[in-house]
Amino acid sequence: MAAALGNMLDGDVLAEMNDHVREGMIDLLDAAQVGEIASELDTDDAVAIIDHMDDADQAAVLHALNAGDRAAIEAALPYPEESAGRLMQR
C-alpha cells in the first residue's frame, strides 16, 4: 500500500495537510518516497514534511536526497518553525 500511495501522493498536497494527517501519511511511506516528495518541494515545505520525524527517519530521508537538496534542508532544519530562517528559500 505504501508504494502505491507514494506514487499517487503529490508533494504540494502533503505539504498543505493538517500536521496530524501529514504525519500519519508520512508514517506509511519509506524514506526514499519521502525523499522523492521532499525533493519536489520548496525548502520550507520540505522541512515541514520531515521536521517532526524522529532522528533516524530524518537521517534516512536526508540520505535519499541529492546533495543540493540535502544541504538546503539541513540548513533550514535548526531554525524554529515559522521563523525567517526556516521560511527562506535556498
PDB file of N, CA, C and O in Angstrom, residues 11-75:
ATOM      1  N   GLY A  11       3.387  16.114  -3.607  1.00  0.00           N
ATOM      2  CA  GLY A  11       4.095  16.777  -2.525  1.00  0.00           C
ATOM      3  C   GLY A  11       3.428  18.042  -2.050  1.00  0.00           C
ATOM      4  O   GLY A  11       3.404  18.337  -0.856  1.00  0.00           O
ATOM      5  N   ASP A  12       2.875  18.821  -2.975  1.00  0.00           N
ATOM      6  CA  ASP A  12       2.201  20.059  -2.581  1.00  0.00           C
ATOM      7  C   ASP A  12       0.968  19.774  -1.724  1.00  0.00           C
ATOM      8  O   ASP A  12       0.662  20.521  -0.803  1.00  0.00           O
ATOM      9  N   VAL A  13       0.275  18.687  -2.036  1.00  0.00           N
ATOM     10  CA  VAL A  13      -0.887  18.299  -1.237  1.00  0.00           C
ATOM     11  C   VAL A  13      -0.434  17.881   0.157  1.00  0.00           C
ATOM     12  O   VAL A  13      -1.005  18.299   1.166  1.00  0.00           O
ATOM     13  N   LEU A  14       0.620  17.087   0.221  1.00  0.00           N
ATOM     14  CA  LEU A  14       1.149  16.639   1.509  1.00  0.00           C
ATOM     15  C   LEU A  14       1.590  17.825   2.358  1.00  0.00           C
ATOM     16  O   LEU A  14       1.322  17.880   3.558  1.00  0.00           O
ATOM     17  N   ALA A  15       2.232  18.804   1.745  1.00  0.00           N
ATOM     18  CA  ALA A  15       2.721  19.970   2.476  1.00  0.00           C
ATOM     19  C   ALA A  15       1.592  20.795   3.074  1.00  0.00           C
ATOM     20  O   ALA A  15       1.768  21.429   4.116  1.00  0.00           O
ATOM     21  N   GLU A  16       0.426  20.782   2.449  1.00  0.00           N
ATOM     22  CA  GLU A  16      -0.700  21.590   2.920  1.00  0.00           C
ATOM     23  C   GLU A  16      -1.623  20.861   3.890  1.00  0.00           C
ATOM     24  O   GLU A  16      -2.546  21.466   4.436  1.00  0.00           O
ATOM     25  N   MET A  17      -1.384  19.592   4.116  1.00  0.00           N
ATOM     26  CA  MET A  17      -2.238  18.824   5.024  1.00  0.00           C
ATOM     27  C   MET A  17      -2.083  19.287   6.466  1.00  0.00           C
ATOM     28  O   MET A  17      -1.037  19.810   6.856  1.00  0.00           O
ATOM     29  N   ASN A  18      -3.106  19.053   7.250  1.00  0.00           N
ATOM     30  CA  ASN A  18      -3.063  19.235   8.692  1.00  0.00           C
ATOM     31  C   ASN A  18      -1.870  18.437   9.227  1.00  0.00           C
ATOM     32  O   ASN A  18      -1.595  17.344   8.744  1.00  0.00           O
ATOM     33  N   ASP A  19      -1.160  18.978  10.214  1.00  0.00           N
ATOM     34  CA  ASP A  19       0.039  18.309  10.740  1.00  0.00           C
ATOM     35  C   ASP A  19      -0.220  16.866  11.136  1.00  0.00           C
ATOM     36  O   ASP A  19       0.573  15.975  10.831  1.00  0.00           O
ATOM     37  N   HIS A  20      -1.307  16.630  11.828  1.00  0.00           N
ATOM     38  CA  HIS A  20      -1.631  15.281  12.302  1.00  0.00           C
ATOM     39  C   HIS A  20      -1.844  14.317  11.129  1.00  0.00           C
ATOM     40  O   HIS A  20      -1.328  13.197  11.139  1.00  0.00           O
ATOM     41  N   VAL A  21      -2.577  14.756  10.130  1.00  0.00           N
ATOM     42  CA  VAL A  21      -2.841  13.919   8.958  1.00  0.00           C
ATOM     43  C   VAL A  21      -1.546  13.689   8.176  1.00  0.00           C
ATOM     44  O   VAL A  21      -1.241  12.573   7.762  1.00  0.00           O
ATOM     45  N   ARG A  22      -0.765  14.755   7.993  1.00  0.00           N
ATOM     46  CA  ARG A  22       0.505  14.644   7.257  1.00  0.00           C
ATOM     47  C   ARG A  22       1.442  13.649   7.937  1.00  0.00           C
ATOM     48  O   ARG A  22       2.042  12.803   7.287  1.00  0.00           O
ATOM     49  N   GLU A  23       1.554  13.724   9.258  1.00  0.00           N
ATOM     50  CA  GLU A  23       2.438  12.808   9.980  1.00  0.00           C
ATOM     51  C   GLU A  23       1.980  11.367   9.813  1.00  0.00           C
ATOM     52  O   GLU A  23       2.800  10.457   9.661  1.00  0.00           O
ATOM     53  N   GLY A  24       0.665  11.138   9.820  1.00  0.00           N
ATOM     54  CA  GLY A  24       0.142   9.798   9.589  1.00  0.00           C
ATOM     55  C   GLY A  24       0.459   9.287   8.201  1.00  0.00           C
ATOM     56  O   GLY A  24       0.794   8.112   8.015  1.00  0.00           O
ATOM     57  N   MET A  25       0.355  10.159   7.202  1.00  0.00           N
ATOM     58  CA  MET A  25       0.670   9.767   5.827  1.00  0.00           C
ATOM     59  C   MET A  25       2.155   9.456   5.680  1.00  0.00           C
ATOM     60  O   MET A  25       2.530   8.478   5.049  1.00  0.00           O
ATOM     61  N   ILE A  26       2.988  10.277   6.285  1.00  0.00           N
ATOM     62  CA  ILE A  26       4.435  10.070   6.192  1.00  0.00           C
ATOM     63  C   ILE A  26       4.837   8.751   6.834  1.00  0.00           C
ATOM     64  O   ILE A  26       5.735   8.070   6.360  1.00  0.00           O
ATOM     65  N   ASP A  27       4.143   8.382   7.899  1.00  0.00           N
ATOM     66  CA  ASP A  27       4.426   7.111   8.570  1.00  0.00           C
ATOM     67  C   ASP A  27       4.202   5.914   7.646  1.00  0.00           C
ATOM     68  O   ASP A  27       4.787   4.851   7.841  1.00  0.00           O
ATOM     69  N   LEU A  28       3.353   6.079   6.634  1.00  0.00           N
ATOM     70  CA  LEU A  28       3.064   4.995   5.687  1.00  0.00           C
ATOM     71  C   LEU A  28       4.105   4.883   4.574  1.00  0.00           C
ATOM     72  O   LEU A  28       4.128   3.892   3.852  1.00  0.00           O
ATOM     73  N   LEU A  29       4.955   5.892   4.432  1.00  0.00           N
ATOM     74  CA  LEU A  29       5.924   5.937   3.340  1.00  0.00           C
ATOM     75  C   LEU A  29       7.312   5.552   3.834  1.00  0.00           C
ATOM     76  O   LEU A  29       7.654   5.768   4.994  1.00  0.00           O
ATOM     77  N   ASP A  30       8.126   5.032   2.929  1.00  0.00           N
ATOM     78  CA  ASP A  30       9.514   4.767   3.306  1.00  0.00           C
ATOM     79  C   ASP A  30      10.359   6.013   3.035  1.00  0.00           C
ATOM     80  O   ASP A  30       9.896   6.978   2.422  1.00  0.00           O
ATOM     81  N   ALA A  31      11.594   5.999   3.505  1.00  0.00           N
ATOM     82  CA  ALA A  31      12.465   7.172   3.411  1.00  0.00           C
ATOM     83  C   ALA A  31      12.678   7.618   1.970  1.00  0.00           C
ATOM     84  O   ALA A  31      12.702   8.819   1.691  1.00  0.00           O
ATOM     85  N   ALA A  32      12.825   6.691   1.052  1.00  0.00           N
ATOM     86  CA  ALA A  32      13.040   7.054  -0.356  1.00  0.00           C
ATOM     87  C   ALA A  32      11.831   7.791  -0.915  1.00  0.00           C
ATOM     88  O   ALA A  32      11.982   8.763  -1.672  1.00  0.00           O
ATOM     89  N   GLN A  33      10.629   7.352  -0.542  1.00  0.00           N
ATOM     90  CA  GLN A  33       9.415   8.018  -1.019  1.00  0.00           C
ATOM     91  C   GLN A  33       9.301   9.421  -0.438  1.00  0.00           C
ATOM     92  O   GLN A  33       8.973  10.372  -1.160  1.00  0.00           O
ATOM     93  N   VAL A  34       9.575   9.568   0.846  1.00  0.00           N
ATOM     94  CA  VAL A  34       9.526  10.885   1.472  1.00  0.00           C
ATOM     95  C   VAL A  34      10.605  11.777   0.851  1.00  0.00           C
ATOM     96  O   VAL A  34      10.360  12.955   0.565  1.00  0.00           O
ATOM     97  N   GLY A  35      11.774  11.228   0.600  1.00  0.00           N
ATOM     98  CA  GLY A  35      12.848  11.990  -0.037  1.00  0.00           C
ATOM     99  C   GLY A  35      12.462  12.458  -1.426  1.00  0.00           C
ATOM    100  O   GLY A  35      12.747  13.596  -1.816  1.00  0.00           O
ATOM    101  N   GLU A  36      11.816  11.607  -2.191  1.00  0.00           N
ATOM    102  CA  GLU A  36      11.380  11.974  -3.536  1.00  0.00           C
ATOM    103  C   GLU A  36      10.361  13.106  -3.480  1.00  0.00           C
ATOM    104  O   GLU A  36      10.427  14.068  -4.251  1.00  0.00           O
ATOM    105  N   ILE A  37       9.424  13.001  -2.560  1.00  0.00           N
ATOM    106  CA  ILE A  37       8.420  14.053  -2.393  1.00  0.00           C
ATOM    107  C   ILE A  37       9.091  15.351  -1.954  1.00  0.00           C
ATOM    108  O   ILE A  37       8.821  16.424  -2.498  1.00  0.00           O
ATOM    109  N   ALA A  38       9.983  15.269  -0.970  1.00  0.00           N
ATOM    110  CA  ALA A  38      10.662  16.461  -0.454  1.00  0.00           C
ATOM    111  C   ALA A  38      11.498  17.149  -1.524  1.00  0.00           C
ATOM    112  O   ALA A  38      11.573  18.380  -1.561  1.00  0.00           O
ATOM    113  N   SER A  39      12.087  16.383  -2.416  1.00  0.00           N
ATOM    114  CA  SER A  39      12.940  16.972  -3.455  1.00  0.00           C
ATOM    115  C   SER A  39      12.143  17.789  -4.469  1.00  0.00           C
ATOM    116  O   SER A  39      12.706  18.621  -5.171  1.00  0.00           O
ATOM    117  N   GLU A  40      10.844  17.573  -4.540  1.00  0.00           N
ATOM    118  CA  GLU A  40       9.992  18.299  -5.477  1.00  0.00           C
ATOM    119  C   GLU A  40       9.443  19.600  -4.888  1.00  0.00           C
ATOM    120  O   GLU A  40       8.838  20.391  -5.597  1.00  0.00           O
ATOM    121  N   LEU A  41       9.655  19.817  -3.599  1.00  0.00           N
ATOM    122  CA  LEU A  41       9.039  20.947  -2.899  1.00  0.00           C
ATOM    123  C   LEU A  41      10.028  22.076  -2.666  1.00  0.00           C
ATOM    124  O   LEU A  41      11.240  21.885  -2.723  1.00  0.00           O
ATOM    125  N   ASP A  42       9.479  23.269  -2.346  1.00  0.00           N
ATOM    126  CA  ASP A  42      10.306  24.371  -1.868  1.00  0.00           C
ATOM    127  C   ASP A  42      10.912  23.935  -0.541  1.00  0.00           C
ATOM    128  O   ASP A  42      10.359  23.091   0.172  1.00  0.00           O
ATOM    129  N   THR A  43      12.028  24.539  -0.190  1.00  0.00           N
ATOM    130  CA  THR A  43      12.748  24.150   1.020  1.00  0.00           C
ATOM    131  C   THR A  43      11.870  24.189   2.263  1.00  0.00           C
ATOM    132  O   THR A  43      11.878  23.250   3.059  1.00  0.00           O
ATOM    133  N   ASP A  44      11.091  25.263   2.437  1.00  0.00           N
ATOM    134  CA  ASP A  44      10.283  25.376   3.660  1.00  0.00           C
ATOM    135  C   ASP A  44       9.228  24.283   3.743  1.00  0.00           C
ATOM    136  O   ASP A  44       8.968  23.739   4.816  1.00  0.00           O
ATOM    137  N   ASP A  45       8.645  23.897   2.619  1.00  0.00           N
ATOM    138  CA  ASP A  45       7.660  22.816   2.624  1.00  0.00           C
ATOM    139  C   ASP A  45       8.320  21.464   2.881  1.00  0.00           C
ATOM    140  O   ASP A  45       7.788  20.621   3.598  1.00  0.00           O
ATOM    141  N   ALA A  46       9.495  21.254   2.295  1.00  0.00           N
ATOM    142  CA  ALA A  46      10.217  20.001   2.524  1.00  0.00           C
ATOM    143  C   ALA A  46      10.602  19.862   3.998  1.00  0.00           C
ATOM    144  O   ALA A  46      10.471  18.783   4.585  1.00  0.00           O
ATOM    145  N   VAL A  47      11.040  20.950   4.591  1.00  0.00           N
ATOM    146  CA  VAL A  47      11.403  20.927   6.012  1.00  0.00           C
ATOM    147  C   VAL A  47      10.178  20.635   6.867  1.00  0.00           C
ATOM    148  O   VAL A  47      10.255  19.855   7.817  1.00  0.00           O
ATOM    149  N   ALA A  48       9.045  21.211   6.526  1.00  0.00           N
ATOM    150  CA  ALA A  48       7.819  20.963   7.286  1.00  0.00           C
ATOM    151  C   ALA A  48       7.429  19.493   7.245  1.00  0.00           C
ATOM    152  O   ALA A  48       6.913  18.951   8.222  1.00  0.00           O
ATOM    153  N   ILE A  49       7.710  18.848   6.132  1.00  0.00           N
ATOM    154  CA  ILE A  49       7.365  17.431   5.994  1.00  0.00           C
ATOM    155  C   ILE A  49       8.243  16.547   6.869  1.00  0.00           C
ATOM    156  O   ILE A  49       7.779  15.619   7.502  1.00  0.00           O
ATOM    157  N   ILE A  50       9.534  16.849   6.933  1.00  0.00           N
ATOM    158  CA  ILE A  50      10.431  15.949   7.671  1.00  0.00           C
ATOM    159  C   ILE A  50      10.747  16.433   9.086  1.00  0.00           C
ATOM    160  O   ILE A  50      11.358  15.694   9.857  1.00  0.00           O
ATOM    161  N   ASP A  51      10.314  17.620   9.431  1.00  0.00           N
ATOM    162  CA  ASP A  51      10.652  18.213  10.727  1.00  0.00           C
ATOM    163  C   ASP A  51      10.222  17.363  11.915  1.00  0.00           C
ATOM    164  O   ASP A  51      10.939  17.254  12.899  1.00  0.00           O
ATOM    165  N   HIS A  52       9.069  16.749  11.855  1.00  0.00           N
ATOM    166  CA  HIS A  52       8.539  16.025  13.013  1.00  0.00           C
ATOM    167  C   HIS A  52       8.902  14.543  13.006  1.00  0.00           C
ATOM    168  O   HIS A  52       8.440  13.795  13.866  1.00  0.00           O
ATOM    169  N   MET A  53       9.730  14.130  12.062  1.00  0.00           N
ATOM    170  CA  MET A  53      10.177  12.733  12.030  1.00  0.00           C
ATOM    171  C   MET A  53      11.242  12.535  13.104  1.00  0.00           C
ATOM    172  O   MET A  53      11.940  13.484  13.469  1.00  0.00           O
ATOM    173  N   ASP A  54      11.381  11.307  13.582  1.00  0.00           N
ATOM    174  CA  ASP A  54      12.451  11.066  14.552  1.00  0.00           C
ATOM    175  C   ASP A  54      13.800  11.145  13.830  1.00  0.00           C
ATOM    176  O   ASP A  54      13.869  11.142  12.606  1.00  0.00           O
ATOM    177  N   ASP A  55      14.873  11.244  14.607  1.00  0.00           N
ATOM    178  CA  ASP A  55      16.205  11.485  14.047  1.00  0.00           C
ATOM    179  C   ASP A  55      16.630  10.428  13.031  1.00  0.00           C
ATOM    180  O   ASP A  55      17.208  10.760  11.995  1.00  0.00           O
ATOM    181  N   ALA A  56      16.352   9.169  13.308  1.00  0.00           N
ATOM    182  CA  ALA A  56      16.753   8.094  12.391  1.00  0.00           C
ATOM    183  C   ALA A  56      16.013   8.209  11.056  1.00  0.00           C
ATOM    184  O   ALA A  56      16.620   8.045   9.989  1.00  0.00           O
ATOM    185  N   ASP A  57      14.713   8.502  11.113  1.00  0.00           N
ATOM    186  CA  ASP A  57      13.937   8.649   9.883  1.00  0.00           C
ATOM    187  C   ASP A  57      14.361   9.898   9.111  1.00  0.00           C
ATOM    188  O   ASP A  57      14.456   9.873   7.887  1.00  0.00           O
ATOM    189  N   GLN A  58      14.632  10.983   9.830  1.00  0.00           N
ATOM    190  CA  GLN A  58      15.129  12.198   9.162  1.00  0.00           C
ATOM    191  C   GLN A  58      16.436  11.911   8.442  1.00  0.00           C
ATOM    192  O   GLN A  58      16.622  12.320   7.300  1.00  0.00           O
ATOM    193  N   ALA A  59      17.337  11.211   9.115  1.00  0.00           N
ATOM    194  CA  ALA A  59      18.634  10.891   8.506  1.00  0.00           C
ATOM    195  C   ALA A  59      18.452  10.043   7.258  1.00  0.00           C
ATOM    196  O   ALA A  59      19.131  10.263   6.248  1.00  0.00           O
ATOM    197  N   ALA A  60      17.533   9.101   7.291  1.00  0.00           N
ATOM    198  CA  ALA A  60      17.286   8.247   6.128  1.00  0.00           C
ATOM    199  C   ALA A  60      16.718   9.059   4.964  1.00  0.00           C
ATOM    200  O   ALA A  60      17.115   8.856   3.811  1.00  0.00           O
ATOM    201  N   VAL A  61      15.813   9.978   5.258  1.00  0.00           N
ATOM    202  CA  VAL A  61      15.243  10.823   4.201  1.00  0.00           C
ATOM    203  C   VAL A  61      16.322  11.736   3.628  1.00  0.00           C
ATOM    204  O   VAL A  61      16.458  11.864   2.407  1.00  0.00           O
ATOM    205  N   LEU A  62      17.103  12.353   4.488  1.00  0.00           N
ATOM    206  CA  LEU A  62      18.171  13.240   4.016  1.00  0.00           C
ATOM    207  C   LEU A  62      19.171  12.476   3.153  1.00  0.00           C
ATOM    208  O   LEU A  62      19.663  13.004   2.153  1.00  0.00           O
ATOM    209  N   HIS A  63      19.451  11.247   3.531  1.00  0.00           N
ATOM    210  CA  HIS A  63      20.374  10.414   2.756  1.00  0.00           C
ATOM    211  C   HIS A  63      19.810  10.110   1.360  1.00  0.00           C
ATOM    212  O   HIS A  63      20.561   9.961   0.403  1.00  0.00           O
ATOM    213  N   ALA A  64      18.487  10.056   1.245  1.00  0.00           N
ATOM    214  CA  ALA A  64      17.839   9.750  -0.032  1.00  0.00           C
ATOM    215  C   ALA A  64      17.827  10.953  -0.982  1.00  0.00           C
ATOM    216  O   ALA A  64      17.550  10.791  -2.163  1.00  0.00           O
ATOM    217  N   LEU A  65      18.121  12.138  -0.483  1.00  0.00           N
ATOM    218  CA  LEU A  65      18.097  13.352  -1.296  1.00  0.00           C
ATOM    219  C   LEU A  65      19.424  13.581  -2.010  1.00  0.00           C
ATOM    220  O   LEU A  65      20.465  13.094  -1.559  1.00  0.00           O
ATOM    221  N   ASN A  66      19.397  14.372  -3.084  1.00  0.00           N
ATOM    222  CA  ASN A  66      20.660  14.747  -3.717  1.00  0.00           C
ATOM    223  C   ASN A  66      21.364  15.758  -2.815  1.00  0.00           C
ATOM    224  O   ASN A  66      20.749  16.340  -1.908  1.00  0.00           O
ATOM    225  N   ALA A  67      22.626  15.994  -3.048  1.00  0.00           N
ATOM    226  CA  ALA A  67      23.449  16.810  -2.160  1.00  0.00           C
ATOM    227  C   ALA A  67      22.915  18.235  -2.005  1.00  0.00           C
ATOM    228  O   ALA A  67      22.926  18.789  -0.906  1.00  0.00           O
ATOM    229  N   GLY A  68      22.446  18.836  -3.083  1.00  0.00           N
ATOM    230  CA  GLY A  68      21.944  20.205  -3.014  1.00  0.00           C
ATOM    231  C   GLY A  68      20.690  20.325  -2.171  1.00  0.00           C
ATOM    232  O   GLY A  68      20.583  21.223  -1.327  1.00  0.00           O
ATOM    233  N   ASP A  69      19.737  19.428  -2.408  1.00  0.00           N
ATOM    234  CA  ASP A  69      18.508  19.438  -1.611  1.00  0.00           C
ATOM    235  C   ASP A  69      18.808  19.149  -0.151  1.00  0.00           C
ATOM    236  O   ASP A  69      18.258  19.785   0.747  1.00  0.00           O
ATOM    237  N   ARG A  70      19.685  18.173   0.085  1.00  0.00           N
ATOM    238  CA  ARG A  70      20.033  17.805   1.465  1.00  0.00           C
ATOM    239  C   ARG A  70      20.656  18.999   2.189  1.00  0.00           C
ATOM    240  O   ARG A  70      20.278  19.306   3.319  1.00  0.00           O
ATOM    241  N   ALA A  71      21.576  19.704   1.549  1.00  0.00           N
ATOM    242  CA  ALA A  71      22.239  20.845   2.180  1.00  0.00           C
ATOM    243  C   ALA A  71      21.239  21.950   2.515  1.00  0.00           C
ATOM    244  O   ALA A  71      21.301  22.540   3.596  1.00  0.00           O
ATOM    245  N   ALA A  72      20.309  22.237   1.599  1.00  0.00           N
ATOM    246  CA  ALA A  72      19.316  23.282   1.836  1.00  0.00           C
ATOM    247  C   ALA A  72      18.408  22.929   3.001  1.00  0.00           C
ATOM    248  O   ALA A  72      18.108  23.771   3.853  1.00  0.00           O
ATOM    249  N   ILE A  73      17.978  21.689   3.049  1.00  0.00           N
ATOM    250  CA  ILE A  73      17.077  21.260   4.129  1.00  0.00           C
ATOM    251  C   ILE A  73      17.813  21.213   5.458  1.00  0.00           C
ATOM    252  O   ILE A  73      17.293  21.659   6.485  1.00  0.00           O
ATOM    253  N   GLU A  74      19.044  20.711   5.456  1.00  0.00           N
ATOM    254  CA  GLU A  74      19.824  20.671   6.696  1.00  0.00           C
ATOM    255  C   GLU A  74      20.091  22.073   7.228  1.00  0.00           C
ATOM    256  O   GLU A  74      20.140  22.282   8.442  1.00  0.00           O
ATOM    257  N   ALA A  75      20.256  23.051   6.334  1.00  0.00           N
ATOM    258  CA  ALA A  75      20.495  24.428   6.764  1.00  0.00           C
ATOM    259  C   ALA A  75      19.246  25.036   7.395  1.00  0.00           C
ATOM    260  O   ALA A  75      19.346  25.876   8.296  1.00  0.00           O
TER     261      ALA A  75
END
